[in-house]
Amino acid sequence: MNAENLFRRITGRAPAGVWSAPGRVNLIGEHTDYNEGFVLPFAIPHRTSAAVRMREDGRIRVASTFAAEPVEVGLDELDALFPVTLRRAQGPGEAQGPGEAQGPGEAQGPAVPAWAAYPLGVAWALRHAVDARAGSALPGVDIAISSDVPVGAGLSSSAAIEGAVAVALNELWALRLDPVALARAGRRAENEAVGAPTGIMDQMASMLGRADAATFLDCRTLETRSIPTGFDAEGLEVLVIDTRVTHSHSSGGYRERREACERGAALLGIRSLRDATVDDLPRAAELMDDVTFRRVRHVVTENQRVLDTVAALRTHGPRAIGDLLTASHASMRDDFEISVPELDTAVESALAAGALGARMTGGGFGGAAIALVERDAVERVTDAVAAAFAASGFTAPHQFTVAPSEGPRRDI
Ligand code: GLA
């Protein structure tokens, strides 16, 4: 069922409009966003839709095709629900995410079902993004959500929900917030309503998507540059290999990596790992234990690989970035230790079948890998990856190609 039909079923009325926002893959730059570093993601054709209409009574009702029942609260009750970090006092292992909507019935704590925290969290964050008086005067809304972004695959289904709801409410509530402010509201929902300690890459990637271009983002300044990828013109495809290992069970690992990065930065005496370069690594090796050092080395070298990828795309075109992608994977596998056997098999078998480069994408511990592949080799690589998974006894992966795609839009 699509969002519009769900809306009609729940409310008995037509929505005022339907807005949508995309998921993303990250071309390169992993676990650099919360270290104030660089990332180079692009939006994908898979989208989440939000059918929305204002209502008179100051209440907000959210419904989703992947939840049995809608959730309804007063807008003025949102401040009692969020931020969850204060209410629920989560330990490291209890947070959700990173970055994925959960299925129905997985409520974390007493407040609202986990899936509903994304749209309600965005409404809450947007009310706070405008001044207090304006926020308290906003009318209620009904929201129905549907999505074709695979959940749990590391393709930012959560950022797609946040983006679709944010652009819908921005228009209906006449907030006039710019895309960066909407991305910030999405991240705030993720961090403080859902309780996932993620960075801002996914929301920015979804919000600023452009056809045929990746978004180079400086996560310290939030400055962006649209970088043409040239994939289509050069006859290249980005193949997504969704391992179907969902990473929501391993979320403690994401928080642990984040803490290791903060520890490393503190030992180096810098604000964040953004302020370290490869020249600082010998000193870092002396200052910290081996595990912390390897976490630091991943982030520092990954930031450099993002810059190198942007330069390579500009000067030599997309065929020149393959080795950087593969080096990024090795760093995540060996230094950051966020890969899993399925992701390594995806990368190795794609490379062996002729992919120009391949790496896991997203937070890790499952999810998807991407491979840069000549268009006429897509079938060969896909078959080789499927065969390698079968030979290892892994669940068959979902494989599909994605082209860099546009950001949020109003569809109806
Ligand atoms: C998840 C998070 C992002 C980012 C990536 C890793 O997708 O939501 O903020 O940290 O992991 O690069």
Coordinates of C-alpha atoms and ligand atoms in Angstrom, one line a residue:
M1 CA 0.0 0.0 0.0
N2 CA 1.3 3.5 -0.8
A3 CA 1.3 6.4 1.6
E4 CA -1.7 8.1 0.0
N5 CA -3.9 5.0 0.3
L6 CA -2.8 4.4 3.9
F7 CA -3.6 8.0 4.7
R8 CA -7.1 7.6 3.2
R9 CA -7.7 4.4 5.1
I10 CA -6.6 5.8 8.5
T11 CA -8.3 9.3 8.2
G12 CA -11.1 8.8 5.7
R13 CA -9.8 11.9 3.8
A14 CA -7.4 12.8 1.1
P15 CA -3.9 14.1 2.2
A16 CA -3.0 17.7 1.5
G17 CA 0.1 16.4 -0.3
V18 CA 2.6 13.6 -0.6
W19 CA 6.3 14.3 -0.1
S20 CA 9.2 11.9 -0.5
A21 CA 12.9 11.7 0.3
P22 CA 15.6 9.2 -0.8
G23 CA 17.8 6.7 1.0
R24 CA 21.6 6.9 0.4
V25 CA 24.7 5.0 -0.2
N26 CA 28.0 6.3 0.9
L27 CA 30.6 6.3 -1.8
I28 CA 33.4 6.8 0.7
G29 CA 34.1 8.4 4.1
E30 CA 32.8 6.0 6.8
H31 CA 32.6 6.9 10.5
T32 CA 34.2 10.2 9.7
D33 CA 31.0 12.3 10.1
Y34 CA 30.9 12.3 13.9
N35 CA 34.6 13.1 13.9
E36 CA 33.9 16.3 12.0
G37 CA 35.5 14.9 8.9
F38 CA 34.6 14.4 5.3
V39 CA 32.1 12.2 3.6
L40 CA 31.0 11.6 0.0
P41 CA 27.5 10.0 -0.1
F42 CA 24.9 10.1 -2.8
A43 CA 21.1 9.7 -2.7
I44 CA 19.6 6.6 -4.3
P45 CA 16.4 6.1 -6.3
H46 CA 14.7 4.3 -3.4
R47 CA 12.4 6.7 -1.5
T48 CA 10.2 7.1 1.5
S49 CA 6.8 8.9 1.1
A50 CA 4.8 10.8 3.6
A51 CA 1.2 11.7 3.0
V52 CA 0.3 14.6 5.3
R53 CA -2.6 16.9 6.2
M54 CA -3.1 19.4 9.0
R55 CA -5.7 18.9 11.6
E56 CA -7.4 21.3 13.9
D57 CA -7.0 19.8 17.3
G58 CA -3.2 20.1 17.9
R59 CA -2.6 16.4 17.8
I60 CA -0.2 14.4 15.7
R61 CA -1.0 11.0 14.4
V62 CA 1.5 8.9 12.5
A63 CA 0.8 5.7 10.6
S64 CA 3.2 3.4 8.6
T65 CA 2.8 0.6 6.2
F66 CA 5.1 -1.5 8.4
A67 CA 3.3 -0.9 11.7
A68 CA -0.1 -2.4 12.7
E69 CA -1.5 0.6 14.5
P70 CA -1.1 4.4 14.2
V71 CA 0.3 6.3 17.1
E72 CA -1.3 9.6 18.2
V73 CA -0.1 12.2 20.8
G74 CA -0.7 15.9 21.4
L75 CA 2.0 18.1 19.9
D76 CA 2.3 19.6 23.4
E77 CA 3.1 16.2 24.8
L78 CA 6.2 15.8 22.6
D79 CA 8.4 17.6 25.1
A80 CA 7.5 15.0 27.7
L81 CA 8.6 12.2 25.3
F82 CA 11.9 13.6 24.1
P83 CA 14.8 13.7 24.4
V84 CA 15.0 10.0 25.2
T85 CA 18.6 10.1 26.4
L86 CA 17.4 12.0 29.5
R87 CA 14.3 9.9 30.0
R88 CA 15.6 6.5 29.4
A89 CA 19.2 6.7 30.6
Q90 CA 20.3 4.1 28.0
G91 CA 23.4 2.1 28.5
P92 CA 25.8 1.6 25.6
G93 CA 24.3 -1.6 24.5
E94 CA 20.7 -0.5 24.5
A95 CA 20.6 2.2 21.9
Q96 CA 19.1 1.5 18.6
G97 CA 20.5 2.1 15.2
P98 CA 22.7 3.2 13.8
G99 CA 20.5 4.8 11.4
E100 CA 17.7 2.4 10.7
A101 CA 14.0 2.3 11.3
Q102 CA 13.0 -0.7 13.4
G103 CA 10.0 -2.9 12.6
P104 CA 6.8 -2.8 14.5
G105 CA 6.5 -4.0 18.1
E106 CA 10.0 -3.2 19.1
A107 CA 9.3 -0.4 21.6
Q108 CA 12.3 0.8 23.5
G109 CA 11.1 2.0 26.8
P110 CA 7.5 3.0 27.7
A111 CA 7.1 6.1 25.5
V112 CA 6.2 5.3 21.9
P113 CA 7.0 2.4 19.5
A114 CA 10.4 2.8 18.0
W115 CA 9.3 3.3 14.4
A116 CA 7.1 6.2 15.5
A117 CA 10.0 8.0 17.2
Y118 CA 11.4 9.0 13.8
P119 CA 8.4 11.0 12.5
L120 CA 7.4 12.3 16.0
G121 CA 11.0 13.2 16.7
V122 CA 11.2 15.2 13.5
A123 CA 8.0 17.1 14.5
W124 CA 9.4 17.7 17.9
A125 CA 12.8 18.9 16.5
L126 CA 11.1 21.2 14.0
R127 CA 9.0 22.8 16.7
H128 CA 12.2 23.6 18.5
A129 CA 13.9 24.8 15.4
V130 CA 11.5 27.7 15.1
D131 CA 11.1 30.1 18.0
A132 CA 9.2 28.9 21.0
R133 CA 6.1 31.0 20.4
A134 CA 5.8 30.0 16.8
G135 CA 6.4 26.3 17.7
S136 CA 3.6 26.2 20.2
A137 CA 1.1 27.8 17.7
L138 CA 1.6 25.1 15.0
P139 CA -1.4 23.0 14.1
G140 CA -1.6 19.2 14.4
V141 CA -1.0 16.8 11.5
D142 CA -1.9 13.3 10.3
I143 CA 1.0 11.5 8.6
A144 CA 1.0 8.2 6.7
I145 CA 4.4 6.7 5.7
S146 CA 5.4 4.1 3.1
S147 CA 8.9 3.3 1.9
D148 CA 10.8 1.2 -0.7
V149 CA 14.1 1.9 1.0
P150 CA 15.2 -1.5 2.4
V151 CA 15.2 -1.5 6.2
G152 CA 18.3 -2.6 8.1
A153 CA 20.4 -2.7 4.9
G154 CA 22.5 0.4 5.8
L155 CA 20.8 2.5 3.1
S156 CA 19.4 5.1 5.5
S157 CA 15.8 4.2 5.6
S158 CA 15.6 6.3 8.7
A159 CA 17.0 9.4 7.1
A160 CA 14.5 8.9 4.2
I161 CA 11.6 8.9 6.7
E162 CA 13.1 12.0 8.5
G163 CA 13.6 13.8 5.2
A164 CA 10.1 13.1 3.9
V165 CA 8.4 14.2 7.1
A166 CA 10.7 17.2 7.5
V167 CA 10.0 18.6 4.0
A168 CA 6.2 18.0 4.4
L169 CA 6.0 19.8 7.7
N170 CA 8.3 22.6 6.6
E171 CA 5.8 23.3 3.8
L172 CA 2.5 22.7 5.6
W173 CA 3.7 24.6 8.7
A174 CA 5.3 27.3 6.5
L175 CA 8.5 27.1 8.5
R176 CA 10.8 28.3 5.7
L177 CA 13.7 26.2 7.0
D178 CA 16.5 25.5 4.5
P179 CA 17.7 22.0 3.7
V180 CA 20.6 22.1 6.2
A181 CA 18.2 23.0 9.0
L182 CA 15.9 20.2 8.0
A183 CA 18.8 17.8 8.0
R184 CA 19.7 19.0 11.4
A185 CA 16.2 18.4 12.6
G186 CA 16.4 14.8 11.2
R187 CA 19.6 14.2 13.0
R188 CA 18.2 15.5 16.2
A189 CA 15.3 13.1 15.9
E190 CA 17.7 10.3 15.3
N191 CA 20.0 11.2 18.3
E192 CA 17.4 12.5 20.8
A193 CA 14.1 10.8 19.9
V194 CA 15.4 7.4 18.7
G195 CA 18.5 7.4 20.8
A196 CA 21.0 6.4 18.0
P197 CA 24.3 8.3 18.4
T198 CA 24.8 8.9 14.7
G199 CA 26.4 11.7 12.7
I200 CA 24.7 14.0 10.2
M201 CA 25.8 12.3 6.9
D202 CA 22.7 10.4 6.2
Q203 CA 20.3 13.3 6.6
M204 CA 22.5 15.6 4.5
A205 CA 22.9 13.0 1.8
S206 CA 19.2 12.5 1.5
M207 CA 18.3 16.2 1.7
L208 CA 20.9 17.4 -0.8
G209 CA 20.8 14.5 -3.3
R210 CA 21.3 15.5 -7.0
A211 CA 21.1 13.3 -10.1
D212 CA 24.5 12.1 -11.3
A213 CA 26.3 13.8 -8.4
A214 CA 27.6 12.8 -5.0
T215 CA 27.6 15.3 -2.1
F216 CA 31.0 16.2 -0.7
L217 CA 30.2 17.3 2.9
D218 CA 32.5 18.8 5.4
C219 CA 30.9 17.6 8.6
R220 CA 32.6 20.4 10.7
T221 CA 31.2 23.3 8.8
L222 CA 28.3 21.5 7.0
E223 CA 29.5 23.1 3.8
T224 CA 28.7 20.9 0.8
R225 CA 29.9 20.6 -2.8
S226 CA 28.1 18.7 -5.5
I227 CA 30.6 16.4 -7.2
P228 CA 29.6 15.0 -10.6
T229 CA 30.3 11.3 -10.5
G230 CA 30.3 10.7 -14.3
F231 CA 29.2 7.1 -13.7
D232 CA 26.5 7.1 -16.3
A233 CA 28.6 8.8 -19.0
E234 CA 31.5 6.5 -18.4
G235 CA 29.4 3.4 -18.6
L236 CA 29.8 2.5 -15.0
E237 CA 27.3 1.2 -12.4
V238 CA 27.3 1.2 -8.6
L239 CA 26.1 -2.3 -7.6
V240 CA 24.6 -2.6 -4.1
I241 CA 25.0 -5.9 -2.5
D242 CA 22.6 -6.1 0.5
T243 CA 24.0 -8.9 2.6
R244 CA 20.7 -9.1 4.5
V245 CA 22.6 -9.2 7.7
T246 CA 20.7 -6.5 9.6
H247 CA 22.8 -4.5 12.0
S248 CA 20.2 -3.4 14.5
H249 CA 21.4 -6.2 16.9
S250 CA 25.0 -4.9 17.0
S251 CA 24.4 -1.3 17.7
G252 CA 26.6 -1.3 20.8
G253 CA 29.5 -1.5 18.3
Y254 CA 28.7 1.8 16.7
R255 CA 28.7 3.6 20.0
E256 CA 31.9 1.9 21.1
R257 CA 33.7 3.0 17.9
R258 CA 32.5 6.6 18.5
E259 CA 33.9 6.5 22.1
A260 CA 37.2 5.1 20.9
C261 CA 37.5 8.0 18.4
E262 CA 36.8 10.5 21.2
R263 CA 39.3 8.8 23.4
G264 CA 41.9 9.0 20.6
A265 CA 41.3 12.7 20.0
A266 CA 41.6 13.4 23.7
L267 CA 44.9 11.6 23.9
L268 CA 46.1 13.6 20.9
G269 CA 45.0 16.8 22.6
I270 CA 42.7 17.8 19.7
R271 CA 39.1 18.7 19.5
S272 CA 38.2 15.8 17.1
L273 CA 40.0 13.4 14.8
R274 CA 39.4 15.9 11.9
D275 CA 42.3 17.8 13.3
A276 CA 44.8 14.9 12.9
T277 CA 46.5 14.0 9.6
V278 CA 48.5 10.9 8.5
D279 CA 51.7 12.8 9.8
D280 CA 50.3 12.5 13.3
L281 CA 50.0 8.7 13.2
P282 CA 53.5 7.9 14.5
R283 CA 52.8 10.1 17.5
A284 CA 49.4 8.6 18.0
A285 CA 50.9 5.1 18.0
E286 CA 53.0 6.0 21.0
L287 CA 50.2 7.7 22.9
M288 CA 47.5 5.0 22.9
D289 CA 46.8 1.3 23.1
D290 CA 46.7 -0.6 19.8
V291 CA 43.0 -0.8 19.5
T292 CA 42.4 2.9 20.0
F293 CA 45.3 3.6 17.6
R294 CA 43.8 1.5 14.8
R295 CA 40.4 3.2 15.3
V296 CA 42.2 6.6 14.9
R297 CA 44.2 5.4 11.9
H298 CA 41.0 4.4 10.1
V299 CA 39.4 7.8 10.6
V300 CA 42.5 9.7 9.7
T301 CA 43.3 7.7 6.6
E302 CA 39.6 7.6 5.6
N303 CA 39.4 11.4 5.6
Q304 CA 42.4 11.5 3.3
R305 CA 40.8 8.9 1.0
V306 CA 37.7 11.1 0.7
L307 CA 39.8 14.1 -0.4
D308 CA 41.7 11.8 -2.8
T309 CA 38.5 10.4 -4.2
V310 CA 37.1 13.9 -4.9
A311 CA 40.4 14.9 -6.5
A312 CA 40.5 11.7 -8.6
L313 CA 36.9 12.1 -9.8
R314 CA 37.7 15.6 -11.0
T315 CA 41.0 14.9 -12.6
H316 CA 40.8 11.4 -13.9
G317 CA 37.1 10.4 -13.8
P318 CA 35.3 7.6 -11.9
R319 CA 37.5 4.7 -13.1
A320 CA 40.3 6.2 -11.0
I321 CA 38.5 5.8 -7.7
G322 CA 38.3 2.0 -7.5
D323 CA 41.4 1.4 -5.5
L324 CA 40.4 4.1 -3.0
L325 CA 37.1 2.3 -2.4
T326 CA 38.8 -1.0 -1.9
A327 CA 41.4 0.5 0.5
S328 CA 38.6 2.0 2.5
H329 CA 37.1 -1.4 2.9
A330 CA 40.4 -2.9 4.1
S331 CA 40.7 -0.1 6.7
M332 CA 37.2 -0.8 8.0
R333 CA 37.8 -4.5 8.1
D334 CA 41.3 -4.5 9.7
D335 CA 41.5 -1.2 11.7
F336 CA 38.0 -0.2 12.5
E337 CA 36.7 -3.8 12.7
I338 CA 33.2 -3.1 11.6
S339 CA 32.9 -5.6 8.7
V340 CA 31.4 -9.0 8.9
P341 CA 32.2 -12.2 6.8
E342 CA 29.3 -11.5 4.4
L343 CA 30.5 -8.0 3.7
D344 CA 34.1 -9.3 3.1
T345 CA 32.8 -12.0 0.8
A346 CA 30.7 -9.5 -1.2
V347 CA 33.8 -7.2 -1.6
E348 CA 36.2 -10.0 -2.4
S349 CA 34.0 -11.9 -4.9
A350 CA 33.0 -8.6 -6.7
L351 CA 36.6 -7.7 -7.1
A352 CA 37.6 -11.2 -8.3
A353 CA 34.9 -10.9 -10.9
G354 CA 36.2 -7.6 -12.2
A355 CA 34.7 -4.8 -10.1
L356 CA 36.9 -1.7 -10.2
G357 CA 36.6 -1.2 -6.5
A358 CA 34.3 -2.3 -3.6
R359 CA 33.6 -1.5 0.0
M360 CA 31.0 -1.9 2.7
T361 CA 28.9 1.2 3.0
G362 CA 27.2 2.7 6.1
G363 CA 27.7 2.0 9.8
G364 CA 28.8 -1.6 9.4
F365 CA 28.2 -4.9 11.3
G366 CA 26.0 -5.9 8.4
G367 CA 24.0 -4.0 5.8
A368 CA 25.3 -3.5 2.3
A369 CA 28.5 -3.3 0.2
I370 CA 28.9 -1.3 -3.0
A371 CA 30.9 -2.3 -6.0
L372 CA 31.9 0.0 -8.9
V373 CA 31.4 -2.1 -12.0
E374 CA 31.5 -1.7 -15.8
R375 CA 27.9 -1.7 -17.1
D376 CA 28.5 -4.8 -19.2
A377 CA 30.0 -6.7 -16.3
V378 CA 27.1 -6.2 -13.9
E379 CA 25.6 -9.6 -14.6
R380 CA 29.0 -11.4 -14.3
V381 CA 29.7 -9.7 -10.9
T382 CA 26.2 -10.3 -9.6
D383 CA 26.4 -14.0 -10.5
A384 CA 29.9 -14.3 -8.9
V385 CA 28.7 -12.7 -5.7
A386 CA 25.6 -14.8 -5.5
A387 CA 27.8 -18.0 -6.1
A388 CA 30.3 -16.9 -3.4
F389 CA 27.4 -16.4 -0.9
A390 CA 25.9 -19.8 -1.8
A391 CA 29.3 -21.5 -1.4
S392 CA 29.8 -20.0 2.1
G393 CA 26.3 -21.0 3.1
F394 CA 25.2 -17.4 3.5
T395 CA 21.6 -16.2 2.8
A396 CA 21.4 -15.0 -0.8
P397 CA 22.1 -11.3 -1.0
H398 CA 19.8 -8.7 -2.7
Q399 CA 21.7 -7.1 -5.5
F400 CA 20.7 -4.0 -7.5
T401 CA 22.3 -1.0 -9.2
V402 CA 21.7 2.5 -8.0
A403 CA 22.4 5.8 -9.8
P404 CA 22.9 9.1 -7.8
S405 CA 19.4 10.6 -7.6
E406 CA 17.6 13.7 -6.6
G407 CA 16.7 14.7 -3.0
P408 CA 13.3 15.4 -1.5
R409 CA 10.4 16.5 -3.6
R410 CA 6.6 17.0 -3.4
D411 CA 5.0 14.2 -5.5
I412 CA 1.3 15.1 -5.2
Ligands
GLA1 C1 25.5 5.4 10.0 C2 25.3 6.8 10.7 C3 26.1 7.9 10.0 C4 27.5 7.5 9.8 C5 27.7 6.1 9.2 C6 29.1 5.6 9.2 O1 25.0 5.4 8.7 O2 23.9 7.1 10.6 O3 25.9 9.1 10.7 O4 28.2 7.6 11.0 O5 26.9 5.1 10.0 O6 29.8 6.4 8.3

